[in-house]
mmCIF file of C-alpha atoms in Angstrom:
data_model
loop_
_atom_site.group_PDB
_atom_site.id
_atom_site.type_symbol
_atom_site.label_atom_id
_atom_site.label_comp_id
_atom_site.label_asym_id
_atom_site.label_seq_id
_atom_site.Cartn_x
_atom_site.Cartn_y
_atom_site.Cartn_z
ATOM 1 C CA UNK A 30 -21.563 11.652 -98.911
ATOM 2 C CA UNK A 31 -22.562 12.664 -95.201
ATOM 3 C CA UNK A 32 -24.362 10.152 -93.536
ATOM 4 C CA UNK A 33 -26.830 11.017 -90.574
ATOM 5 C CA UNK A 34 -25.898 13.972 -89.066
ATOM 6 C CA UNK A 35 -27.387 14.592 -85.580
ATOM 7 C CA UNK A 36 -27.085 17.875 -82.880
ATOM 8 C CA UNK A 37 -26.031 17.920 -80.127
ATOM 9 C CA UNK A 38 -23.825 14.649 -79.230
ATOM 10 C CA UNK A 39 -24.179 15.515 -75.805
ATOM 11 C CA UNK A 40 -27.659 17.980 -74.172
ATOM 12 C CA UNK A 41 -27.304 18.367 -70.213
ATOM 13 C CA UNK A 42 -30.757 19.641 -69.018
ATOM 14 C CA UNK A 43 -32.566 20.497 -65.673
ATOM 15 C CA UNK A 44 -35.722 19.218 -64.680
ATOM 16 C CA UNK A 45 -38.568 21.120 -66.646
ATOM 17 C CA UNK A 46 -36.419 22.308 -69.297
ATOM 18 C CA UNK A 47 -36.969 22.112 -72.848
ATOM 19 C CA UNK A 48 -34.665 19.438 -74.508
ATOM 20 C CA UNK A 49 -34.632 19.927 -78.269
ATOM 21 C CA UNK A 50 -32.950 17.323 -80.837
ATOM 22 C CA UNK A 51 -32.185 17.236 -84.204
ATOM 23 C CA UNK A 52 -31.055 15.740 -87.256
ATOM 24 C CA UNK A 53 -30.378 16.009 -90.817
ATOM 25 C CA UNK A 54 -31.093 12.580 -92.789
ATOM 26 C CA UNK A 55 -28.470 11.447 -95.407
ATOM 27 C CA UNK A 56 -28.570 13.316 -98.562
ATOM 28 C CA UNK A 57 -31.933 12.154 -100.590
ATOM 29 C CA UNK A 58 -33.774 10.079 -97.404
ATOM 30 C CA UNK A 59 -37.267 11.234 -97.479
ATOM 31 C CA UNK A 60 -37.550 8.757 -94.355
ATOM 32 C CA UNK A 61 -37.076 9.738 -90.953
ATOM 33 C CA UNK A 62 -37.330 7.477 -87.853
ATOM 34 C CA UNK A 63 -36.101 8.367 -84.000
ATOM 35 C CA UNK A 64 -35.077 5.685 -81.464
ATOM 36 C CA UNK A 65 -34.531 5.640 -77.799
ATOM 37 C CA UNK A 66 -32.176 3.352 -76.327
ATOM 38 C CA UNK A 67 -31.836 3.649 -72.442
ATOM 39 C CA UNK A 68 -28.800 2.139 -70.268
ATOM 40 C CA UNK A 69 -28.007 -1.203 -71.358
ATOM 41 C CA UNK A 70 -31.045 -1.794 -73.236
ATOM 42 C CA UNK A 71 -32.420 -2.224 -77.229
ATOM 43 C CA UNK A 72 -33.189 0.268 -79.002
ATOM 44 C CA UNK A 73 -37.345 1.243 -78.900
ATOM 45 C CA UNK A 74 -39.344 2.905 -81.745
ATOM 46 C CA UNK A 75 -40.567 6.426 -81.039
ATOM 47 C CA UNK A 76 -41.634 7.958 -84.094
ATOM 48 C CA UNK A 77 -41.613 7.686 -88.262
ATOM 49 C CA UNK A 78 -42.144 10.736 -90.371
ATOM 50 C CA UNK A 79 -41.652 11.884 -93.876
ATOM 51 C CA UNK A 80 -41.501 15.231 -95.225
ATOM 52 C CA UNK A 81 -44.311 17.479 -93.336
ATOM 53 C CA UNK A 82 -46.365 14.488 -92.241
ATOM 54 C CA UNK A 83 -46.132 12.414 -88.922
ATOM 55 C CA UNK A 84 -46.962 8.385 -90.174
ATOM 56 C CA UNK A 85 -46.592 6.601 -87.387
ATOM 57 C CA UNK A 86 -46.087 8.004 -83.582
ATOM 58 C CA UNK A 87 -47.195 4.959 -81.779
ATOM 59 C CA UNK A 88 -43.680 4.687 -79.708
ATOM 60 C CA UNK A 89 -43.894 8.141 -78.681
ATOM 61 C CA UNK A 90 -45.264 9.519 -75.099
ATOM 62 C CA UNK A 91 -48.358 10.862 -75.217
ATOM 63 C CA UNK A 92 -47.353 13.647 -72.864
ATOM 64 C CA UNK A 93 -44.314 15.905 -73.533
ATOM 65 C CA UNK A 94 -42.953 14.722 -76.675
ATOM 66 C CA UNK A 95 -43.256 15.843 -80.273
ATOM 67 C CA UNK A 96 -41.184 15.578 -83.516
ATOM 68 C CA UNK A 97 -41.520 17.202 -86.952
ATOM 69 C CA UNK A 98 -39.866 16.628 -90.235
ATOM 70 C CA UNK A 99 -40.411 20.201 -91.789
ATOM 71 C CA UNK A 100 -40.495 20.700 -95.569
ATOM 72 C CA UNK A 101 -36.764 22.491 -95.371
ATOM 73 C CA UNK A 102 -34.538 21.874 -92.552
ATOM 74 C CA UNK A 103 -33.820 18.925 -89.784
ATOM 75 C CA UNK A 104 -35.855 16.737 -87.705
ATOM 76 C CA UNK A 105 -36.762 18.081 -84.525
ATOM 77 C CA UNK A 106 -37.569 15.716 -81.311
ATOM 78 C CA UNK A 107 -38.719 17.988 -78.800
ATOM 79 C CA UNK A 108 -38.955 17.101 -74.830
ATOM 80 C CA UNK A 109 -41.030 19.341 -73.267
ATOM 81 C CA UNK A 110 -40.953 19.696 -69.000
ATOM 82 C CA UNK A 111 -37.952 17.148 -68.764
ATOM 83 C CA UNK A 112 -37.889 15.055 -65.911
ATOM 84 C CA UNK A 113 -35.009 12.495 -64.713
ATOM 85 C CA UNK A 114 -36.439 9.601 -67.130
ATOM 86 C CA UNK A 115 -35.770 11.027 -70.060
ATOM 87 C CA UNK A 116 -32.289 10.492 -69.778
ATOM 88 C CA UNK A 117 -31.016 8.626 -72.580
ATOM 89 C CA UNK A 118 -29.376 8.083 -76.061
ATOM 90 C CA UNK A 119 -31.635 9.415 -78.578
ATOM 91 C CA UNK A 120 -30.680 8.121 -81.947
ATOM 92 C CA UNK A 121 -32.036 9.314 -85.186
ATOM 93 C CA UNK A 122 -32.266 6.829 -88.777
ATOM 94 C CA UNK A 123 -32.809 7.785 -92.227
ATOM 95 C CA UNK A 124 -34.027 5.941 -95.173
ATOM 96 C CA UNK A 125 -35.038 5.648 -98.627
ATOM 97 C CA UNK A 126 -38.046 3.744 -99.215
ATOM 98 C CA UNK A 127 -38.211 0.692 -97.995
ATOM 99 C CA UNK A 128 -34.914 0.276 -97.893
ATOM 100 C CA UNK A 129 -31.989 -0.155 -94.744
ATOM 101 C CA UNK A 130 -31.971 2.224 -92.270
ATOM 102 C CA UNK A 131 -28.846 3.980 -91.730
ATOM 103 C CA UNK A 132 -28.283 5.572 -87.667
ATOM 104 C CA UNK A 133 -26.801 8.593 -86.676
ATOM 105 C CA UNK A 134 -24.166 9.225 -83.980
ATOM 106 C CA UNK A 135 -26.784 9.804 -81.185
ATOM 107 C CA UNK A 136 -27.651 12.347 -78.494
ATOM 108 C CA UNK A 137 -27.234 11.638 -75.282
ATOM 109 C CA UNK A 138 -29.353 13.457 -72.980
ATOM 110 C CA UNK A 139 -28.675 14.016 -69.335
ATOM 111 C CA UNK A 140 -31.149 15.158 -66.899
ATOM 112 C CA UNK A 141 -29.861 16.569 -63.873
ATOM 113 C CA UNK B 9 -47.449 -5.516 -82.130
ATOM 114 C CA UNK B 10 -44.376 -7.236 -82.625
ATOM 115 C CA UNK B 11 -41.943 -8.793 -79.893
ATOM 116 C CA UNK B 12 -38.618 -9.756 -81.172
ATOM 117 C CA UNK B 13 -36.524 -11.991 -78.394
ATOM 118 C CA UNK B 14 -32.687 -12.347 -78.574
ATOM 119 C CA UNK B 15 -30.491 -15.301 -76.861
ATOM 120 C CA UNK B 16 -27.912 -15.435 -75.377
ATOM 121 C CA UNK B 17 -27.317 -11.390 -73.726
ATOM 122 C CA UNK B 18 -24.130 -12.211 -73.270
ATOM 123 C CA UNK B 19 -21.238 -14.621 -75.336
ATOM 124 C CA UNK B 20 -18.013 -15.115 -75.067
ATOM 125 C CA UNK B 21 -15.750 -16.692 -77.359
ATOM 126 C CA UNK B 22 -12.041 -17.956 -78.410
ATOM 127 C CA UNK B 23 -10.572 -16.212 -81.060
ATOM 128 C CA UNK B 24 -10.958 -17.603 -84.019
ATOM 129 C CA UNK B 25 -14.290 -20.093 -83.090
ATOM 130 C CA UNK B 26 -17.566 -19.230 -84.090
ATOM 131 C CA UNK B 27 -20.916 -17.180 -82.764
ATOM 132 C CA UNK B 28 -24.462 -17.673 -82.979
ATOM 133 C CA UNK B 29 -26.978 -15.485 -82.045
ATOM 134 C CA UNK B 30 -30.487 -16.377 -82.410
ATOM 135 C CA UNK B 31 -33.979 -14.219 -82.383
ATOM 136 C CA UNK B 32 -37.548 -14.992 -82.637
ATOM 137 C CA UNK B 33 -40.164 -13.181 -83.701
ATOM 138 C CA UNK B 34 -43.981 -13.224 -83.330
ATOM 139 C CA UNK B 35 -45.704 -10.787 -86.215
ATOM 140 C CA UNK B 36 -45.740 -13.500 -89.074
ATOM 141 C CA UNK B 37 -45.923 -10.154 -90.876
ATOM 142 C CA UNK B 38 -42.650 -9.402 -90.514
ATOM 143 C CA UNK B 39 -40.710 -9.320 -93.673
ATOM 144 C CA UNK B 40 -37.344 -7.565 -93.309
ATOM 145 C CA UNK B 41 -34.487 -8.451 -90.876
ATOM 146 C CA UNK B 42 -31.077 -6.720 -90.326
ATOM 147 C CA UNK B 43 -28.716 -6.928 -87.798
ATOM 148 C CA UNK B 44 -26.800 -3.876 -86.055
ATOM 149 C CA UNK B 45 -23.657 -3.968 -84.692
ATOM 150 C CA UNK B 46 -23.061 -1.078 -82.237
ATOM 151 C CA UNK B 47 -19.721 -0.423 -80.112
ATOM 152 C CA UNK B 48 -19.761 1.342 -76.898
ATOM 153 C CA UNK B 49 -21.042 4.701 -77.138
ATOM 154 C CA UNK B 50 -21.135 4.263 -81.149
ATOM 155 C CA UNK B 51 -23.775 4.371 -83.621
ATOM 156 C CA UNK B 52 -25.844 0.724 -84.578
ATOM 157 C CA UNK B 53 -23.924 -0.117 -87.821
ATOM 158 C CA UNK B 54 -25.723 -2.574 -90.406
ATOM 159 C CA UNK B 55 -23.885 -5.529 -90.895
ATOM 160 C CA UNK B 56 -26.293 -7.778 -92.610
ATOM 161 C CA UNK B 57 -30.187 -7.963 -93.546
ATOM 162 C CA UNK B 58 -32.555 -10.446 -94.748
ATOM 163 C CA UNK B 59 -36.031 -10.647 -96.205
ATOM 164 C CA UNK B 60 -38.232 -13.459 -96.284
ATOM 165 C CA UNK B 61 -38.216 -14.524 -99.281
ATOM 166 C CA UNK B 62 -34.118 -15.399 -99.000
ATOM 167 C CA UNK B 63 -33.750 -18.170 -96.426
ATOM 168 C CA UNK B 64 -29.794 -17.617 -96.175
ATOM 169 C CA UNK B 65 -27.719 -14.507 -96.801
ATOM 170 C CA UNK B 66 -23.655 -14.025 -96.851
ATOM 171 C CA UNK B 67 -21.337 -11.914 -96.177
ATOM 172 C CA UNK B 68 -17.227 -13.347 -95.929
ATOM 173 C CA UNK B 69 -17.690 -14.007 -92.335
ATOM 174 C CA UNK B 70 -21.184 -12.661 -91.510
ATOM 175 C CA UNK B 71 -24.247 -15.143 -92.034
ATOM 176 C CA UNK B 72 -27.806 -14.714 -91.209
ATOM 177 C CA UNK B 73 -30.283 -17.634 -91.380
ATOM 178 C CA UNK B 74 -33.912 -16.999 -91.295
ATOM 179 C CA UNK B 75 -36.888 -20.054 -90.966
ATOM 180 C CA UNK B 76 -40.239 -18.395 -91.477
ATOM 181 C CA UNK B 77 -42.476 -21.560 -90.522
ATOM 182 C CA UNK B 78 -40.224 -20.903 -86.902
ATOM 183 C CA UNK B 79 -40.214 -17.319 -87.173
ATOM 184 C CA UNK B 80 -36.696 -17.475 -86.347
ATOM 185 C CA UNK B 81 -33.563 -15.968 -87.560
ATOM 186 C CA UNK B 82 -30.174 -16.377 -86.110
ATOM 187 C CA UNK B 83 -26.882 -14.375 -87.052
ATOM 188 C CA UNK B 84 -23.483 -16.636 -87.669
ATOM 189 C CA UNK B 85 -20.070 -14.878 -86.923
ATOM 190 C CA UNK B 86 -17.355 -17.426 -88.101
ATOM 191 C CA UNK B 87 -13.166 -16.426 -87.441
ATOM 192 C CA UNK B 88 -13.695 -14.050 -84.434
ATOM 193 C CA UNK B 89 -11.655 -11.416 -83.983
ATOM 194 C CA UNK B 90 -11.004 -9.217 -81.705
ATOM 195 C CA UNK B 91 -12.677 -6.375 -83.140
ATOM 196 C CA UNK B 92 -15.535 -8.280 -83.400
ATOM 197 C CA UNK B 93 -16.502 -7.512 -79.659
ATOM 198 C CA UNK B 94 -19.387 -5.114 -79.473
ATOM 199 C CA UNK B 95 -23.111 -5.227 -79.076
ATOM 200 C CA UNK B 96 -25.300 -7.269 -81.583
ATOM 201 C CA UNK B 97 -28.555 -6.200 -81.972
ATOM 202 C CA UNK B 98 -31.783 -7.979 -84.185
ATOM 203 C CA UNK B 99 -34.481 -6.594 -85.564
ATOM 204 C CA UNK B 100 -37.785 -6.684 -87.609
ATOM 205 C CA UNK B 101 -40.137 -4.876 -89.763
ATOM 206 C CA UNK B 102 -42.815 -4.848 -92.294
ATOM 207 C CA UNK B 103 -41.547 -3.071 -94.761
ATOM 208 C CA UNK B 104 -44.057 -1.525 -97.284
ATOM 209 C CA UNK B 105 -46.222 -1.015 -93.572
ATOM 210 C CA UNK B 106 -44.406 1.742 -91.786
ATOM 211 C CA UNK B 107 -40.723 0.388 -91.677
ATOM 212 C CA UNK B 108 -40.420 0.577 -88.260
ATOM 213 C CA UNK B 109 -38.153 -1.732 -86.554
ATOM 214 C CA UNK B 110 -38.621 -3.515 -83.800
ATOM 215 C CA UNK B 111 -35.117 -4.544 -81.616
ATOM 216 C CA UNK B 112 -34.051 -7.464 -79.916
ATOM 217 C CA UNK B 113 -32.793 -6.792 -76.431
ATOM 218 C CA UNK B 114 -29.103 -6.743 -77.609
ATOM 219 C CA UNK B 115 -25.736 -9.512 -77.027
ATOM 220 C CA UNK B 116 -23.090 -8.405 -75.693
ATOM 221 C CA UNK B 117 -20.280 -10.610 -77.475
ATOM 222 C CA UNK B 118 -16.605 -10.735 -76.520
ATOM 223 C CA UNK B 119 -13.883 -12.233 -78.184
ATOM 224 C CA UNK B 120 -10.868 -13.606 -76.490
ATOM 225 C CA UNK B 121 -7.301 -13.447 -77.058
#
């Protein structure tokens, strides 16, 4: 029974690169929900999507940054244009319902 | 939208005594409330959750204590061990109203030999 399964662990980019993230949710979450958690700091809400539909982007960037939940396949977080700030852990949850949510291993993301 | 403070950042304790970490929150709409555990450079890890209509929930060594008229909740580590140092993070939601959660600012908790 995998658990949240998120590529790659580690993404080194240049400035205005593309940075693209995924991850698969455990096996039967319909839930999706991506985090970012910078140095030494909480973790902040970016984005909540289901199957096909965005529900609630309100922690994402207006500029930049997108994510999708296609029908088959993994969540995507793209970073468009990259700059130093991005740098981060990006982690990725999965749910059923209303019920916990369960984190993957991360990506860490390194601007250079 | 919802603020969720944590106290203390850090906390260090003897083996073997007890921790307390303690959150507030402000969206009286708030109705679900786990705690994460996460080790350096290691995934947040549930380790116990709460909703409001339970004012006390246990688990062997883990407690979690929640007082809605407060909005407070505070986690209670008893018999530290070693391998109970990490990062101990709070959170809330509405759950029903887009699940998201909403993270305390994290305690760093050490436990002495």
């Amino acid at each position: 029974n995998a658990g949240v399964m998120q590529n790659p662990r580690h993404l080194v980019r240049r400035r205005g690169q593309e940075a693209r993230l995924r991850c698969s949710p455990m096996k039967g979450h319909s839930h999706v929900y991506w985090y970012r958690q910078l140095p030494e700091e909480g973790l902040k809400f970016m984005v909540y999507l289901q199957k096909e539909n965005i529900i609630d982007e309100s922690g994402m960037p207006k500029e930049r940054f997108s994510a999708e939940f296609p029908k088959e396949g993994p969540s995507i977080l793209r970073i468009q244009q990259v700059v130093r700030g991005d740098s981060a852990a990006y982690f990725c949850a999965s749910s059923l319902d209303d019920q916990p949510q369960h984190f993957g291993d991360g990506t860490r993301l390194s601007i250079l | 939208g919802e603020n969720v403070e944590q106290h203390p950042s850090t906390l260090s304790v003897q083996e073997g005594d007890s921790a307390v970490i303690k959150c507030t929150y402000s969206d009286s709409a708030s109705n679900y409330f786990p705690w994460y555990k996460q080790e350096l450079g290691k995934r947040p890890q549930l380790i116990i959750d709460i909703r409001s209509n339970v004012g006390e929930k246990k688990d062997q060594r883990i407690a979690v204590t929640l007082n809605k008229t407060a909005k407070h909740f505070s986690l209670h580590i008893t018999e530290t061990q070693p391998e109970d140092s990490a990062v101990y993070f709070c959170a809330a939601s509405i759950t029903g109203g887009g699940n998201k959660l909403t993270f305390g600012t994290g305690t760093q908790l050490k436990v002495e030999l």
